[in-house]
Amino acid sequence: MSYTVTLKKSGRQFQAEADESILAAALRQGVGLPYGCKNGACSSCKAEIVAGEVDQGPHAASALANDEKTRGFALLCCANARSDVEIDVREVNGVGDVPVKKLPCRVSELVRASDDAMIVRLQLPANERLQFLAGQYLEFILKDGKRRAYSIASSPHADGPLELHIRHLPGGVFTDHVFGAMKPRDILRFEGPLGTFFLREDTDKPVVLLCSGTGFAPIKAIVEHMIFKEIRRPVTLYWGGRRKRDLYLAEAAQRWAAEHAHIRFVPVLSEPDADDGWTGRTGFVHRAVIEDLPDLAGYEVYACGAPVMVESAQRDFTAHHGLPADAFFADAFTSAADLANPI
Ligand SMILES: Cc1cc2nc3c(=O)[nH]c(=O)nc-3n(C[C@H](O)[C@H](O)[C@H](O)COP(=O)(O)OP(=O)(O)OC[C@H]3O[C@@H](n4cnc5c(N)ncnc54)[C@H](O)[C@@H]3O)c2cc1C
Ligand code: FES
């Protein structure tokens, strides 16, 4: 049984089978809709069901509140059509043209960047090249079929291995392995590129890049892409960590700022160690943005990292600091813990 899905803004239509999510149906047919985690944890795929019926599958309570459900909102990554439906959602141009592949890769290098951050480099088979947009992620397919998502930190123009920045979550299925038994020459399998976190290039608005921890990975790809393409929109990069060592590539960010007049770098620590000798900004990283830029009306914001940081930034920037809802783009690094008690 299949149903017709109509996108309210463009009138574009596609078919969704009863047993697939509306997001999966859209992506299968090259229709770009926003998404991040694909499993009901991050809320990037939230859309208003204007007409028709959907069956909303289990999801994290934080991703879709009960009152939003009552008002007709749904998470398209885990909602199946139960009739023809019309939905109001921001469409994403450009991703539908990038082929999504399943590929083997070899770990070429593991570099411990701090006590809990690993830079992992991956070599593709000799005849393969991955086309992707700076900021997108890939998903490792583990032996038991589980998947784990990691943003690509290298930018698309760069030859050589793909780079990932992986933070250790103790007790985590995949990152315990990365920080334990994984070694160079190991073979992994992944699917990608995925996601809709990439620079929108159809505007000249100044850009705020906001990240915490390894959320720096896709931000690095975006900045390197902007430098390579000579995109000179003013950029302010805010990178937050608890301690100085959490900003494991601060030198790279400082170099961008030193070499490019339109790039500014603001490191922010929430709990600096006494021996960090920190004299820079302190507090929550998204609050530093608000202190510097209380009126965000003319900006685009790209936020990535801890779900709580991304949620707070989206809420505060759009509700109290004038950022238009459609000028906020994000990937929240959700994990199994965020889906521990689905509703
Ligand atoms: C779009 C996207 C991009 C991402 N990009 C990156 C990236 O570039 N870098 C990065 O470091 N991460 C990234 N992540 C997060 C990453 O995908 C993994 O979720 C993360 O690395 C943890 O994986 P894991 O298998 O080690 O942990 P998991 O097995 O998922 O466990 C995570 C943590 O939760 C705990 N836990 C597990 N189950 C439960 C439960 N039922 N109740 C309570 N606690 C539980 C575990 O002990 C562990 O501490 C991204 C996520 C998304 C969605
Ligand atoms: S993509 Fe649907 S909740 Fe994350």
CSV table of C-alpha atoms and ligand atoms in Angstrom, one decimal:
chain,number,residue,atom,x,y,z
A,1,MET,CA,0.0,0.0,0.0
A,2,SER,CA,1.5,3.4,-0.9
A,3,TYR,CA,0.3,6.9,-0.2
A,4,THR,CA,1.0,10.3,-1.9
A,5,VAL,CA,2.9,12.8,0.2
A,6,THR,CA,2.6,16.5,-0.9
A,7,LEU,CA,5.0,19.1,0.3
A,8,LYS,CA,3.0,22.2,1.1
A,9,LYS,CA,5.5,24.9,0.1
A,10,SER,CA,6.6,23.5,-3.3
A,11,GLY,CA,3.6,21.3,-4.2
A,12,ARG,CA,6.2,18.5,-4.9
A,13,GLN,CA,4.9,15.0,-4.4
A,14,PHE,CA,6.3,11.6,-3.8
A,15,GLN,CA,5.0,8.1,-2.8
A,16,ALA,CA,5.5,6.6,0.6
A,17,GLU,CA,4.9,2.9,1.3
A,18,ALA,CA,2.9,2.1,4.5
A,19,ASP,CA,5.9,0.2,6.0
A,20,GLU,CA,8.6,2.9,5.4
A,21,SER,CA,9.1,6.3,7.2
A,22,ILE,CA,8.1,9.4,5.2
A,23,LEU,CA,11.8,10.5,5.5
A,24,ALA,CA,13.1,7.2,4.0
A,25,ALA,CA,10.6,7.5,1.2
A,26,ALA,CA,11.6,11.0,0.4
A,27,LEU,CA,15.3,10.2,0.4
A,28,ARG,CA,14.8,7.1,-1.7
A,29,GLN,CA,13.2,9.3,-4.3
A,30,GLY,CA,15.8,12.1,-4.2
A,31,VAL,CA,13.6,14.5,-2.3
A,32,GLY,CA,15.7,16.6,0.1
A,33,LEU,CA,14.2,16.9,3.6
A,34,PRO,CA,16.0,17.9,6.7
A,35,TYR,CA,17.2,15.2,9.1
A,36,GLY,CA,20.0,14.2,11.5
A,37,CYS,CA,19.9,11.1,13.6
A,38,LYS,CA,17.2,9.2,11.6
A,39,ASN,CA,16.0,7.5,14.8
A,40,GLY,CA,13.8,9.9,16.7
A,41,ALA,CA,16.4,11.5,18.9
A,42,CYS,CA,17.3,14.9,17.5
A,43,SER,CA,14.1,16.5,16.1
A,44,SER,CA,15.8,17.8,12.9
A,45,CYS,CA,13.1,16.1,10.8
A,46,LYS,CA,10.2,17.7,12.7
A,47,ALA,CA,7.4,18.7,10.3
A,48,GLU,CA,3.7,19.8,10.5
A,49,ILE,CA,1.2,17.3,9.1
A,50,VAL,CA,-1.2,19.7,7.5
A,51,ALA,CA,-3.7,17.1,6.2
A,52,GLY,CA,-4.0,13.3,6.4
A,53,GLU,CA,-3.0,10.7,9.0
A,54,VAL,CA,0.4,9.4,10.1
A,55,ASP,CA,1.5,6.7,12.6
A,56,GLN,CA,4.2,8.2,14.8
A,57,GLY,CA,6.7,5.6,15.9
A,58,PRO,CA,8.7,5.6,19.2
A,59,HIS,CA,11.0,8.6,19.7
A,60,ALA,CA,12.9,10.4,22.4
A,61,ALA,CA,10.5,12.6,24.5
A,62,SER,CA,12.9,15.5,24.0
A,63,ALA,CA,12.6,15.4,20.2
A,64,LEU,CA,8.8,15.8,20.0
A,65,ALA,CA,6.7,17.0,23.0
A,66,ASN,CA,3.2,15.8,23.5
A,67,ASP,CA,1.7,19.2,22.9
A,68,GLU,CA,3.5,19.4,19.6
A,69,LYS,CA,2.0,16.0,18.6
A,70,THR,CA,-1.4,17.4,19.5
A,71,ARG,CA,-0.8,20.4,17.3
A,72,GLY,CA,-0.1,18.1,14.4
A,73,PHE,CA,3.7,17.9,14.4
A,74,ALA,CA,5.5,14.6,13.6
A,75,LEU,CA,9.1,13.3,13.3
A,76,LEU,CA,9.3,12.2,9.7
A,77,CYS,CA,12.2,9.7,10.3
A,78,CYS,CA,9.9,7.6,12.4
A,79,ALA,CA,6.4,8.4,11.1
A,80,ASN,CA,4.6,6.3,8.5
A,81,ALA,CA,1.8,7.6,6.3
A,82,ARG,CA,-1.6,6.1,7.0
A,83,SER,CA,-3.4,8.1,4.2
A,84,ASP,CA,-2.3,10.6,1.6
A,85,VAL,CA,-0.7,13.4,3.5
A,86,GLU,CA,0.3,17.0,3.1
A,87,ILE,CA,3.2,18.2,5.1
A,88,ASP,CA,4.8,21.6,5.9
A,89,VAL,CA,8.5,21.3,6.1
A,90,ARG,CA,11.6,23.1,4.9
A,91,GLU,CA,13.0,21.4,1.8
A,92,VAL,CA,16.7,21.0,1.3
A,93,ASN,CA,18.1,21.5,-2.1
A,94,GLY,CA,21.3,19.9,-3.3
A,95,VAL,CA,21.5,16.7,-1.2
A,96,GLY,CA,19.3,14.7,-3.6
A,97,ASP,CA,22.1,14.8,-6.2
A,98,VAL,CA,24.8,13.3,-4.0
A,99,PRO,CA,24.9,9.5,-4.3
A,100,VAL,CA,24.7,7.6,-1.0
A,101,LYS,CA,27.0,4.6,-1.1
A,102,LYS,CA,27.8,1.6,1.1
A,103,LEU,CA,31.6,1.2,1.1
A,104,PRO,CA,34.3,-0.7,2.9
A,105,CYS,CA,37.2,1.3,4.2
A,106,ARG,CA,40.5,0.7,6.0
A,107,VAL,CA,41.6,2.6,9.2
A,108,SER,CA,44.8,4.3,8.0
A,109,GLU,CA,45.6,6.3,11.2
A,110,LEU,CA,44.4,6.7,14.8
A,111,VAL,CA,45.7,9.9,16.4
A,112,ARG,CA,44.9,10.5,20.1
A,113,ALA,CA,44.0,14.3,20.0
A,114,SER,CA,43.2,14.5,23.7
A,115,ASP,CA,42.3,12.1,26.6
A,116,ASP,CA,38.8,11.4,25.1
A,117,ALA,CA,39.1,12.5,21.4
A,118,MET,CA,40.5,10.4,18.6
A,119,ILE,CA,41.2,11.5,15.1
A,120,VAL,CA,40.4,8.6,12.9
A,121,ARG,CA,41.5,8.5,9.2
A,122,LEU,CA,39.9,6.2,6.7
A,123,GLN,CA,41.3,5.0,3.4
A,124,LEU,CA,38.7,4.1,0.7
A,125,PRO,CA,39.3,1.4,-1.9
A,126,ALA,CA,41.7,2.6,-4.6
A,127,ASN,CA,38.9,3.0,-7.3
A,128,GLU,CA,36.5,4.8,-4.9
A,129,ARG,CA,36.0,8.5,-4.1
A,130,LEU,CA,33.3,9.8,-1.8
A,131,GLN,CA,31.4,12.8,-3.1
A,132,PHE,CA,29.9,14.7,-0.2
A,133,LEU,CA,29.0,18.2,1.1
A,134,ALA,CA,31.2,19.7,3.8
A,135,GLY,CA,29.4,19.1,7.1
A,136,GLN,CA,27.7,15.8,6.2
A,137,TYR,CA,28.3,12.6,8.1
A,138,LEU,CA,28.7,8.8,7.5
A,139,GLU,CA,27.3,5.9,9.4
A,140,PHE,CA,29.4,2.8,10.3
A,141,ILE,CA,27.5,-0.4,9.9
A,142,LEU,CA,28.6,-2.6,12.8
A,143,LYS,CA,28.7,-6.4,12.6
A,144,ASP,CA,25.3,-6.8,14.3
A,145,GLY,CA,23.7,-4.3,12.0
A,146,LYS,CA,23.8,-1.4,14.5
A,147,ARG,CA,24.8,1.9,13.1
A,148,ARG,CA,26.9,4.8,14.5
A,149,ALA,CA,27.1,8.2,12.9
A,150,TYR,CA,30.3,10.4,12.6
A,151,SER,CA,30.6,13.7,10.9
A,152,ILE,CA,33.3,14.0,8.2
A,153,ALA,CA,36.0,16.5,9.4
A,154,SER,CA,37.9,16.6,6.1
A,155,SER,CA,36.4,18.7,3.3
A,156,PRO,CA,35.3,17.4,0.0
A,157,HIS,CA,38.1,18.9,-2.1
A,158,ALA,CA,40.8,17.3,0.0
A,159,ASP,CA,42.5,14.3,-1.5
A,160,GLY,CA,43.6,11.6,0.9
A,161,PRO,CA,41.9,9.8,3.7
A,162,LEU,CA,38.5,10.8,5.2
A,163,GLU,CA,38.9,12.2,8.7
A,164,LEU,CA,36.6,11.7,11.7
A,165,HIS,CA,36.8,13.0,15.2
A,166,ILE,CA,35.4,10.5,17.7
A,167,ARG,CA,34.8,11.2,21.4
A,168,HIS,CA,34.9,8.4,23.9
A,169,LEU,CA,31.7,7.7,25.7
A,170,PRO,CA,32.7,5.1,28.3
A,171,GLY,CA,30.4,2.0,28.0
A,172,GLY,CA,29.5,2.9,24.4
A,173,VAL,CA,29.5,0.0,22.0
A,174,PHE,CA,31.5,1.6,19.2
A,175,THR,CA,33.7,4.2,21.0
A,176,ASP,CA,34.9,1.7,23.6
A,177,HIS,CA,36.2,-0.2,20.5
A,178,VAL,CA,37.8,2.9,18.9
A,179,PHE,CA,39.6,3.7,22.2
A,180,GLY,CA,40.4,0.0,22.8
A,181,ALA,CA,41.1,-2.7,20.3
A,182,MET,CA,40.8,-0.7,17.0
A,183,LYS,CA,44.1,-0.5,15.1
A,184,PRO,CA,45.4,0.8,11.8
A,185,ARG,CA,44.5,-1.5,8.8
A,186,ASP,CA,41.2,-2.6,10.4
A,187,ILE,CA,38.4,-2.8,7.9
A,188,LEU,CA,35.1,-1.1,8.5
A,189,ARG,CA,31.9,-0.6,6.5
A,190,PHE,CA,30.0,2.6,6.2
A,191,GLU,CA,27.1,4.2,4.4
A,192,GLY,CA,27.3,7.9,3.3
A,193,PRO,CA,27.3,10.7,2.9
A,194,LEU,CA,24.2,11.5,5.0
A,195,GLY,CA,22.5,14.4,6.7
A,196,THR,CA,21.6,18.0,5.8
A,197,PHE,CA,24.1,19.8,7.9
A,198,PHE,CA,26.1,21.8,5.3
A,199,LEU,CA,26.6,25.4,4.4
A,200,ARG,CA,23.8,27.0,2.4
A,201,GLU,CA,25.5,29.0,-0.3
A,202,ASP,CA,22.6,30.9,-1.7
A,203,THR,CA,23.0,33.8,0.7
A,204,ASP,CA,25.7,36.3,1.9
A,205,LYS,CA,24.5,36.4,5.5
A,206,PRO,CA,27.3,36.4,8.1
A,207,VAL,CA,27.7,33.0,9.7
A,208,VAL,CA,27.9,31.9,13.3
A,209,LEU,CA,29.5,28.4,13.6
A,210,LEU,CA,28.9,26.9,17.0
A,211,CYS,CA,30.2,23.6,18.3
A,212,SER,CA,31.0,21.7,21.5
A,213,GLY,CA,33.7,19.0,21.8
A,214,THR,CA,33.9,16.8,18.6
A,215,GLY,CA,31.1,18.9,17.1
A,216,PHE,CA,34.2,20.7,15.8
A,217,ALA,CA,34.5,18.0,13.1
A,218,PRO,CA,31.9,19.1,10.5
A,219,ILE,CA,32.6,22.8,11.4
A,220,LYS,CA,36.3,22.1,10.4
A,221,ALA,CA,35.0,20.7,7.0
A,222,ILE,CA,32.8,23.7,6.5
A,223,VAL,CA,35.5,26.3,7.2
A,224,GLU,CA,38.1,24.5,5.0
A,225,HIS,CA,35.5,24.3,2.3
A,226,MET,CA,34.8,28.1,2.6
A,227,ILE,CA,38.5,28.9,2.4
A,228,PHE,CA,39.0,26.6,-0.6
A,229,LYS,CA,36.0,28.1,-2.4
A,230,GLU,CA,37.0,31.7,-1.4
A,231,ILE,CA,33.6,32.3,0.3
A,232,ARG,CA,34.3,35.4,2.2
A,233,ARG,CA,31.1,35.7,4.3
A,234,PRO,CA,32.0,36.9,7.8
A,235,VAL,CA,32.4,33.9,10.0
A,236,THR,CA,32.6,33.7,13.8
A,237,LEU,CA,33.5,30.3,15.2
A,238,TYR,CA,32.6,29.6,18.8
A,239,TRP,CA,34.0,26.3,20.1
A,240,GLY,CA,33.1,25.2,23.6
A,241,GLY,CA,34.6,22.6,25.8
A,242,ARG,CA,34.9,22.0,29.5
A,243,ARG,CA,38.7,22.2,29.7
A,244,LYS,CA,41.4,23.5,27.5
A,245,ARG,CA,42.3,20.0,26.2
A,246,ASP,CA,38.7,19.5,24.9
A,247,LEU,CA,39.6,22.1,22.2
A,248,TYR,CA,41.9,19.6,20.7
A,249,LEU,CA,42.6,21.4,17.4
A,250,ALA,CA,42.4,25.0,18.7
A,251,GLU,CA,45.7,25.8,16.8
A,252,ALA,CA,44.0,25.1,13.5
A,253,ALA,CA,41.1,27.4,14.3
A,254,GLN,CA,43.6,30.1,15.5
A,255,ARG,CA,45.5,29.8,12.2
A,256,TRP,CA,42.3,30.3,10.2
A,257,ALA,CA,41.6,33.4,12.1
A,258,ALA,CA,45.1,34.7,11.8
A,259,GLU,CA,45.2,34.1,8.0
A,260,HIS,CA,41.7,35.3,7.0
A,261,ALA,CA,40.4,38.7,8.1
A,262,HIS,CA,36.7,37.5,7.7
A,263,ILE,CA,37.2,34.6,10.2
A,264,ARG,CA,37.0,35.1,14.0
A,265,PHE,CA,37.6,32.3,16.6
A,266,VAL,CA,36.2,32.4,20.1
A,267,PRO,CA,37.2,29.5,22.3
A,268,VAL,CA,34.9,29.1,25.4
A,269,LEU,CA,35.6,26.9,28.4
A,270,SER,CA,32.9,26.0,30.9
A,271,GLU,CA,35.1,24.4,33.6
A,272,PRO,CA,38.8,25.3,33.0
A,273,ASP,CA,41.3,23.4,35.1
A,274,ALA,CA,43.4,25.5,37.4
A,275,ASP,CA,46.5,24.5,35.5
A,276,ASP,CA,44.9,25.5,32.1
A,277,GLY,CA,45.9,29.1,32.9
A,278,TRP,CA,42.8,30.1,31.0
A,279,THR,CA,42.3,33.8,30.6
A,280,GLY,CA,39.7,33.5,27.7
A,281,ARG,CA,35.9,33.3,27.7
A,282,THR,CA,34.1,31.1,30.2
A,283,GLY,CA,30.6,29.7,30.6
A,284,PHE,CA,28.3,27.9,28.2
A,285,VAL,CA,29.3,28.4,24.6
A,286,HIS,CA,25.9,29.3,23.2
A,287,ARG,CA,25.7,32.0,25.9
A,288,ALA,CA,28.9,33.5,24.5
A,289,VAL,CA,27.2,33.9,21.2
A,290,ILE,CA,24.3,35.8,22.8
A,291,GLU,CA,26.6,38.1,24.8
A,292,ASP,CA,28.4,39.1,21.6
A,293,LEU,CA,25.5,39.1,19.2
A,294,PRO,CA,22.2,39.8,21.0
A,295,ASP,CA,20.5,40.4,17.7
A,296,LEU,CA,20.9,37.4,15.4
A,297,ALA,CA,18.2,38.5,12.9
A,298,GLY,CA,20.6,38.9,10.0
A,299,TYR,CA,22.7,35.7,10.6
A,300,GLU,CA,22.8,32.1,9.8
A,301,VAL,CA,23.8,29.7,12.6
A,302,TYR,CA,25.3,26.3,12.2
A,303,ALA,CA,25.4,24.3,15.4
A,304,CYS,CA,26.9,20.9,16.1
A,305,GLY,CA,27.7,18.8,19.1
A,306,ALA,CA,26.1,17.9,22.4
A,307,PRO,CA,22.3,17.6,22.1
A,308,VAL,CA,21.7,19.9,25.1
A,309,MET,CA,23.9,22.6,23.6
A,310,VAL,CA,22.1,22.4,20.2
A,311,GLU,CA,18.7,22.5,21.8
A,312,SER,CA,19.5,25.4,24.1
A,313,ALA,CA,21.0,27.4,21.2
A,314,GLN,CA,18.0,26.8,18.9
A,315,ARG,CA,15.5,27.7,21.6
A,316,ASP,CA,17.3,30.8,22.9
A,317,PHE,CA,18.4,32.2,19.5
A,318,THR,CA,15.1,31.8,17.8
A,319,ALA,CA,12.8,32.7,20.7
A,320,HIS,CA,14.7,35.6,22.2
A,321,HIS,CA,17.4,36.8,19.9
A,322,GLY,CA,15.7,37.3,16.5
A,323,LEU,CA,17.2,34.4,14.6
A,324,PRO,CA,14.7,33.2,11.9
A,325,ALA,CA,13.8,29.5,12.5
A,326,ASP,CA,14.9,28.7,9.0
A,327,ALA,CA,18.4,30.2,9.6
A,328,PHE,CA,19.3,27.6,12.2
A,329,PHE,CA,21.0,24.4,11.0
A,330,ALA,CA,22.2,21.7,13.3
A,331,ASP,CA,23.5,18.2,13.9
A,332,ALA,CA,23.0,17.0,17.5
A,333,PHE,CA,25.3,14.2,18.4
A,334,THR,CA,22.6,11.9,19.9
A,335,SER,CA,23.5,8.4,21.1
A,336,ALA,CA,21.8,5.3,22.5
A,337,ALA,CA,21.5,7.2,25.8
A,338,ASP,CA,19.1,9.7,24.2
A,339,LEU,CA,16.8,6.9,23.1
A,340,ALA,CA,16.9,5.0,26.5
A,341,ASN,CA,13.3,5.8,27.3
A,342,PRO,CA,11.4,6.3,24.0
A,343,ILE,CA,7.7,7.3,24.0
B,1,LIG,C1,24.3,12.9,12.8
B,1,LIG,C2,25.3,12.5,13.9
B,1,LIG,C3,26.6,12.8,13.8
B,1,LIG,C4,27.5,12.4,14.8
B,1,LIG,N1,28.8,12.7,14.7
B,1,LIG,C5,29.7,12.5,15.7
B,1,LIG,C6,31.1,12.9,15.6
B,1,LIG,O1,31.5,13.4,14.6
B,1,LIG,N2,31.9,12.6,16.6
B,1,LIG,C7,31.4,12.0,17.8
B,1,LIG,O2,32.2,11.8,18.7
B,1,LIG,N3,30.1,11.6,17.9
B,1,LIG,C8,29.3,11.8,16.8
B,1,LIG,N4,27.9,11.4,16.9
B,1,LIG,C9,27.6,10.5,18.1
B,1,LIG,C10,27.9,9.0,17.6
B,1,LIG,O3,27.0,8.6,16.5
B,1,LIG,C11,27.6,8.0,18.7
B,1,LIG,O4,26.3,8.1,19.2
B,1,LIG,C12,28.6,8.1,19.9
B,1,LIG,O5,29.9,8.0,19.4
B,1,LIG,C13,28.4,7.0,20.9
B,1,LIG,O6,28.5,5.7,20.3
B,1,LIG,P1,28.8,4.4,21.1
B,1,LIG,O7,28.4,3.2,20.3
B,1,LIG,O8,30.2,4.4,21.6
B,1,LIG,O9,27.9,4.6,22.4
B,1,LIG,P2,26.4,4.0,22.6
B,1,LIG,O10,26.4,2.5,22.7
B,1,LIG,O11,25.5,4.6,21.7
B,1,LIG,O12,26.2,4.5,24.1
B,1,LIG,C14,26.4,5.9,24.3
B,1,LIG,C15,26.5,6.2,25.8
B,1,LIG,O13,25.2,6.0,26.4
B,1,LIG,C16,25.3,5.0,27.4
B,1,LIG,N5,24.1,4.1,27.2
B,1,LIG,C17,23.9,3.2,26.3
B,1,LIG,N6,22.6,2.7,26.4
B,1,LIG,C18,22.1,3.3,27.4
B,1,LIG,C19,20.8,3.3,28.1
B,1,LIG,N7,19.9,2.4,27.7
B,1,LIG,N8,20.6,4.1,29.1
B,1,LIG,C20,21.5,5.0,29.5
B,1,LIG,N9,22.7,5.1,29.0
B,1,LIG,C21,23.0,4.3,27.9
B,1,LIG,C22,26.6,4.2,27.1
B,1,LIG,O14,27.2,3.7,28.3
B,1,LIG,C23,27.5,5.3,26.6
B,1,LIG,O15,28.1,6.1,27.6
B,1,LIG,C24,27.0,11.7,15.9
B,1,LIG,C25,25.7,11.4,16.1
B,1,LIG,C26,24.8,11.8,15.1
B,1,LIG,C27,23.3,11.5,15.2
B,2,FES,S1,16.2,12.8,12.1
B,2,FES,FE1,14.3,12.4,13.0
B,2,FES,S2,14.5,12.8,15.1
B,2,FES,FE2,16.6,13.0,14.2
